[in-house]
PDB file of C-alpha atoms in Angstrom:
ATOM      1  CA  MET H   9       0.144   0.063  -0.113  1.00 81.00           C
ATOM      2  CA  ASP H  10       1.319   3.286  -0.706  1.00 92.00           C
ATOM      3  CA  LYS H  11       2.039   6.175   1.394  1.00 95.00           C
ATOM      4  CA  LYS H  12      -0.566   8.271   0.515  1.00 97.00           C
ATOM      5  CA  THR H  13      -3.251   5.602   1.069  1.00 96.00           C
ATOM      6  CA  THR H  14      -2.288   4.574   4.242  1.00 96.00           C
ATOM      7  CA  ALA H  15      -2.004   8.488   5.335  1.00 97.00           C
ATOM      8  CA  PHE H  16      -5.559   8.601   4.636  1.00 98.00           C
ATOM      9  CA  ILE H  17      -6.929   5.211   6.349  1.00 97.00           C
ATOM     10  CA  GLU H  18      -4.604   7.083   9.675  1.00 97.00           C
ATOM     11  CA  ARG H  19      -6.350   9.848   8.863  1.00 98.00           C
ATOM     12  CA  MET H  20      -9.912   8.729   8.940  1.00 97.00           C
ATOM     13  CA  GLY H  21      -8.701   6.929  11.930  1.00 97.00           C
ATOM     14  CA  LEU H  22      -7.749  10.412  13.602  1.00 97.00           C
ATOM     15  CA  ILE H  23     -11.435  11.924  12.359  1.00 96.00           C
ATOM     16  CA  TRP H  24     -13.353   9.374  13.807  1.00 94.00           C
ATOM     17  CA  GLU H  25     -11.072   8.643  17.375  1.00 96.00           C
ATOM     18  CA  ASN H  26     -11.648  12.613  17.258  1.00 95.00           C
ATOM     19  CA  GLU H  27     -15.706  12.140  17.361  1.00 89.00           C
ATOM     20  CA  GLY H  28     -15.664   9.425  19.629  1.00 92.00           C
ATOM     21  CA  PHE H  29     -14.981   6.096  18.359  1.00 93.00           C
ATOM     22  CA  PRO H  30     -12.366   3.987  17.961  1.00 96.00           C
ATOM     23  CA  ARG H  31      -9.271   4.735  15.789  1.00 96.00           C
ATOM     24  CA  ILE H  32      -9.728   1.296  14.439  1.00 97.00           C
ATOM     25  CA  ALA H  33     -13.281   1.969  13.669  1.00 96.00           C
ATOM     26  CA  GLY H  34     -12.340   4.855  11.533  1.00 96.00           C
ATOM     27  CA  ARG H  35      -9.598   3.562   9.899  1.00 97.00           C
ATOM     28  CA  ILE H  36     -12.048   0.174   9.027  1.00 97.00           C
ATOM     29  CA  PHE H  37     -14.389   2.821   7.421  1.00 96.00           C
ATOM     30  CA  GLY H  38     -11.483   4.351   5.682  1.00 96.00           C
ATOM     31  CA  VAL H  39     -10.403   1.235   3.680  1.00 97.00           C
ATOM     32  CA  ALA H  40     -13.948   0.114   2.875  1.00 96.00           C
ATOM     33  CA  LEU H  41     -14.520   3.221   1.667  1.00 94.00           C
ATOM     34  CA  ILE H  42     -11.817   3.227  -1.035  1.00 96.00           C
ATOM     35  CA  SER H  43     -12.029  -0.498  -1.699  1.00 95.00           C
ATOM     36  CA  PRO H  44     -13.266  -1.458  -4.972  1.00 93.00           C
ATOM     37  CA  GLN H  45     -14.491  -4.291  -3.383  1.00 93.00           C
ATOM     38  CA  ALA H  46     -15.547  -5.792  -0.466  1.00 95.00           C
ATOM     39  CA  CYS H  47     -13.204  -6.626   2.525  1.00 96.00           C
ATOM     40  CA  SER H  48     -13.171  -9.988   4.961  1.00 95.00           C
ATOM     41  CA  LEU H  49     -12.091  -9.004   8.223  1.00 95.00           C
ATOM     42  CA  ASP H  50      -8.731 -10.873   7.477  1.00 94.00           C
ATOM     43  CA  GLN H  51      -8.201  -8.735   5.150  1.00 95.00           C
ATOM     44  CA  PHE H  52      -8.704  -5.586   7.354  1.00 96.00           C
ATOM     45  CA  ALA H  53      -6.443  -6.872   9.801  1.00 96.00           C
ATOM     46  CA  GLU H  54      -3.697  -7.646   7.183  1.00 95.00           C
ATOM     47  CA  VAL H  55      -3.964  -4.203   5.938  1.00 95.00           C
ATOM     48  CA  LEU H  56      -4.508  -2.299   9.255  1.00 96.00           C
ATOM     49  CA  GLY H  57      -2.093  -5.021  11.378  1.00 94.00           C
ATOM     50  CA  VAL H  58      -4.050  -5.364  14.155  1.00 94.00           C
ATOM     51  CA  SER H  59      -5.788  -8.146  15.499  1.00 92.00           C
ATOM     52  CA  LYS H  60      -8.787 -10.323  13.804  1.00 92.00           C
ATOM     53  CA  ALA H  61     -10.804  -9.585  17.128  1.00 91.00           C
ATOM     54  CA  SER H  62     -10.190  -5.738  17.136  1.00 89.00           C
ATOM     55  CA  VAL H  63     -11.593  -5.751  13.595  1.00 95.00           C
ATOM     56  CA  SER H  64     -14.578  -7.867  14.293  1.00 94.00           C
ATOM     57  CA  ASN H  65     -15.527  -5.861  17.386  1.00 93.00           C
ATOM     58  CA  ASP H  66     -15.244  -2.539  14.906  1.00 95.00           C
ATOM     59  CA  ALA H  67     -16.831  -3.594  11.765  1.00 95.00           C
ATOM     60  CA  ARG H  68     -19.699  -4.736  13.877  1.00 93.00           C
ATOM     61  CA  MET H  69     -20.051  -1.434  15.299  1.00 92.00           C
ATOM     62  CA  LEU H  70     -19.686   0.194  11.821  1.00 92.00           C
ATOM     63  CA  GLU H  71     -22.113  -2.421  10.881  1.00 91.00           C
ATOM     64  CA  LYS H  72     -24.802  -1.467  13.364  1.00 88.00           C
ATOM     65  CA  PHE H  73     -25.035   2.064  12.273  1.00 85.00           C
ATOM     66  CA  GLY H  74     -25.304   1.712   8.935  1.00 84.00           C
ATOM     67  CA  MET H  75     -22.098   2.837   7.629  1.00 89.00           C
ATOM     68  CA  ILE H  76     -20.882  -0.779   6.521  1.00 93.00           C
ATOM     69  CA  GLU H  77     -22.752  -3.413   5.461  1.00 92.00           C
ATOM     70  CA  ARG H  78     -22.234  -7.440   5.900  1.00 93.00           C
ATOM     71  CA  VAL H  79     -22.164  -9.082   2.015  1.00 92.00           C
ATOM     72  CA  GLY H  80     -21.146 -12.702   1.305  1.00 88.00           C
ATOM     73  CA  MET H  81     -19.359 -14.511  -1.735  1.00 87.00           C
ATOM     74  CA  PRO H  82     -20.577 -17.409  -3.726  1.00 87.00           C
ATOM     75  CA  GLY H  83     -18.435 -20.844  -2.338  1.00 88.00           C
ATOM     76  CA  ASP H  84     -16.532 -18.778   0.921  1.00 88.00           C
ATOM     77  CA  ARG H  85     -18.279 -18.679   4.232  1.00 88.00           C
ATOM     78  CA  ARG H  86     -16.295 -15.868   5.183  1.00 89.00           C
ATOM     79  CA  ASP H  87     -17.942 -12.217   5.976  1.00 90.00           C
ATOM     80  CA  TYR H  88     -17.031  -9.656   3.990  1.00 94.00           C
ATOM     81  CA  TYR H  89     -17.994  -5.917   4.443  1.00 95.00           C
ATOM     82  CA  GLN H  90     -18.417  -2.931   1.992  1.00 95.00           C
ATOM     83  CA  ILE H  91     -19.407   0.824   2.463  1.00 92.00           C
ATOM     84  CA  THR H  92     -23.428   1.091   2.215  1.00 88.00           C
ATOM     85  CA  ARG H  93     -24.720   3.338  -0.409  1.00 85.00           C
ATOM     86  CA  ASP H  94     -26.094   5.900   2.311  1.00 86.00           C
ATOM     87  CA  SER H  95     -22.977   6.018   4.298  1.00 84.00           C
ATOM     88  CA  THR H  96     -23.040   9.955   3.832  1.00 86.00           C
ATOM     89  CA  ALA H  97     -26.385  10.250   4.925  1.00 88.00           C
ATOM     90  CA  ARG H  98     -26.630   8.305   7.699  1.00 85.00           C
ATOM     91  CA  SER H  99     -23.634   9.975   9.046  1.00 82.00           C
ATOM     92  CA  LEU H 100     -24.967  13.539   8.563  1.00 88.00           C
ATOM     93  CA  SER H 101     -28.313  12.218  10.394  1.00 89.00           C
ATOM     94  CA  ALA H 102     -26.477  11.191  13.194  1.00 85.00           C
ATOM     95  CA  ARG H 103     -24.673  14.366  13.178  1.00 86.00           C
ATOM     96  CA  VAL H 104     -28.300  16.218  13.366  1.00 92.00           C
ATOM     97  CA  ASP H 105     -29.391  14.084  16.046  1.00 91.00           C
ATOM     98  CA  ARG H 106     -25.733  15.437  17.976  1.00 89.00           C
ATOM     99  CA  LEU H 107     -26.500  19.013  17.245  1.00 93.00           C
ATOM    100  CA  ARG H 108     -30.351  18.640  18.069  1.00 95.00           C
ATOM    101  CA  VAL H 109     -29.385  17.311  21.841  1.00 95.00           C
ATOM    102  CA  PHE H 110     -27.081  20.779  22.251  1.00 93.00           C
ATOM    103  CA  GLU H 111     -30.324  23.171  20.537  1.00 94.00           C
ATOM    104  CA  ASP H 112     -32.168  21.508  22.902  1.00 95.00           C
ATOM    105  CA  ALA H 113     -30.294  22.615  25.875  1.00 95.00           C
ATOM    106  CA  ILE H 114     -30.274  25.817  24.665  1.00 95.00           C
ATOM    107  CA  SER H 115     -33.988  26.154  24.194  1.00 93.00           C
ATOM    108  CA  ASP H 116     -34.086  24.720  27.793  1.00 94.00           C
ATOM    109  CA  ALA H 117     -31.422  27.678  29.152  1.00 94.00           C
ATOM    110  CA  MET H 118     -33.398  30.178  26.486  1.00 90.00           C
ATOM    111  CA  THR H 119     -36.146  29.892  29.559  1.00 92.00           C
ATOM    112  CA  LEU H 120     -33.908  30.482  32.275  1.00 93.00           C
ATOM    113  CA  LYS H 121     -34.568  33.338  34.265  1.00 92.00           C
ATOM    114  CA  ILE H 122     -31.408  35.656  32.842  1.00 90.00           C
ATOM    115  CA  ALA H 123     -31.163  39.308  33.487  1.00 90.00           C
ATOM    116  CA  GLN H 124     -28.358  40.039  31.342  1.00 93.00           C
ATOM    117  CA  ALA H 125     -29.010  41.483  28.149  1.00 92.00           C
ATOM    118  CA  ASP H 126     -25.580  39.924  26.625  1.00 94.00           C
ATOM    119  CA  VAL H 127     -26.358  35.949  28.066  1.00 93.00           C
ATOM    120  CA  ARG H 128     -29.758  36.083  26.576  1.00 92.00           C
ATOM    121  CA  ASP H 129     -28.345  37.525  23.234  1.00 94.00           C
ATOM    122  CA  ARG H 130     -25.493  34.889  23.044  1.00 95.00           C
ATOM    123  CA  LEU H 131     -28.361  32.295  23.572  1.00 94.00           C
ATOM    124  CA  VAL H 132     -30.345  33.509  21.201  1.00 94.00           C
ATOM    125  CA  VAL H 133     -27.237  33.481  18.428  1.00 95.00           C
ATOM    126  CA  HIS H 134     -26.136  29.984  19.422  1.00 95.00           C
ATOM    127  CA  GLN H 135     -30.152  29.050  19.039  1.00 94.00           C
ATOM    128  CA  LYS H 136     -30.281  30.167  15.545  1.00 95.00           C
ATOM    129  CA  ALA H 137     -26.834  28.866  14.666  1.00 95.00           C
ATOM    130  CA  TYR H 138     -27.769  25.399  15.657  1.00 95.00           C
ATOM    131  CA  ARG H 139     -30.757  25.984  14.026  1.00 95.00           C
ATOM    132  CA  ALA H 140     -28.902  26.858  10.670  1.00 96.00           C
ATOM    133  CA  VAL H 141     -27.042  24.120  10.453  1.00 95.00           C
ATOM    134  CA  ILE H 142     -29.769  21.125  11.949  1.00 96.00           C
ATOM    135  CA  THR H 143     -31.914  22.728   8.778  1.00 95.00           C
ATOM    136  CA  ALA H 144     -28.614  22.499   5.901  1.00 95.00           C
ATOM    137  CA  LEU H 145     -28.167  19.133   6.889  1.00 94.00           C
ATOM    138  CA  GLU H 146     -31.201  17.971   6.689  1.00 94.00           C
ATOM    139  CA  ALA H 147     -32.082  19.527   3.288  1.00 94.00           C
ATOM    140  CA  THR H 148     -28.682  18.014   2.473  1.00 93.00           C
ATOM    141  CA  VAL H 149     -29.528  14.567   3.950  1.00 91.00           C
ATOM    142  CA  ALA H 150     -33.316  14.730   2.092  1.00 92.00           C
ATOM    143  CA  ASP H 151     -31.138  15.630  -0.698  1.00 92.00           C
ATOM    144  CA  LEU H 152     -28.853  12.694  -0.677  1.00 89.00           C
ATOM    145  CA  LYS H 153     -31.922  10.193   0.104  1.00 85.00           C
ATOM    146  CA  THR H 154     -33.358  11.541  -3.118  1.00 87.00           C
ATOM    147  CA  GLN H 155     -30.630  11.090  -5.154  1.00 83.00           C
ATOM    148  CA  ASP H 156     -29.772   7.559  -4.068  1.00 67.00           C
ATOM    149  CA  SER H 157     -33.081   6.290  -4.698  1.00 58.00           C
ATOM    150  CA  PRO H 158     -33.918   3.153  -6.753  1.00 54.00           C
ATOM    151  CA  THR H 159     -36.058   5.020  -9.409  1.00 48.00           C
ATOM    152  CA  ARG H 160     -32.928   7.267  -9.839  1.00 46.00           C
ATOM    153  CA  ARG H 161     -30.683   4.866  -9.932  1.00 46.00           C
ATOM    154  CA  SER H 162     -31.845   2.358 -12.615  1.00 44.00           C
ATOM    155  CA  LYS H 163     -32.526   5.801 -14.528  1.00 45.00           C
ATOM    156  CA  HIS H 164     -28.594   6.386 -14.456  1.00 43.00           C
ATOM    157  CA  ALA H 165     -27.376   2.880 -14.066  1.00 41.00           C
TER     158      ALA H 165
END
């Protein structure tokens, strides 16, 4: 594997780790994202230089979140994993959910008895900003889902 590919996979691991997920899960996602075909757990372990048990746990987690999916290969009893068609929409939807938690907390703070105008203004700015980001991401997710509809796929296949 070339240095740029290795660097990309490591970068994905760090990004996912910064989001609170295991680094290996991010690395698995990175491999799945750029792999032209589905990969077995053995292949992930070999590429990443980690144990099969480690990739097994993290692959199951990624499957649970809908980021990768398990597929079979004719004549092979092993499980293989590939990126899901809608992993981008799922990822953005999960981000919207996390942003909503924060927005809800800000909304609750708006009901507090706060006398200082600058504090109230600060809360309003946060609430408007989060609402705008959530609205934009929801529109993006809806657009992605429309682009990936079976009807659209059959027209462009």
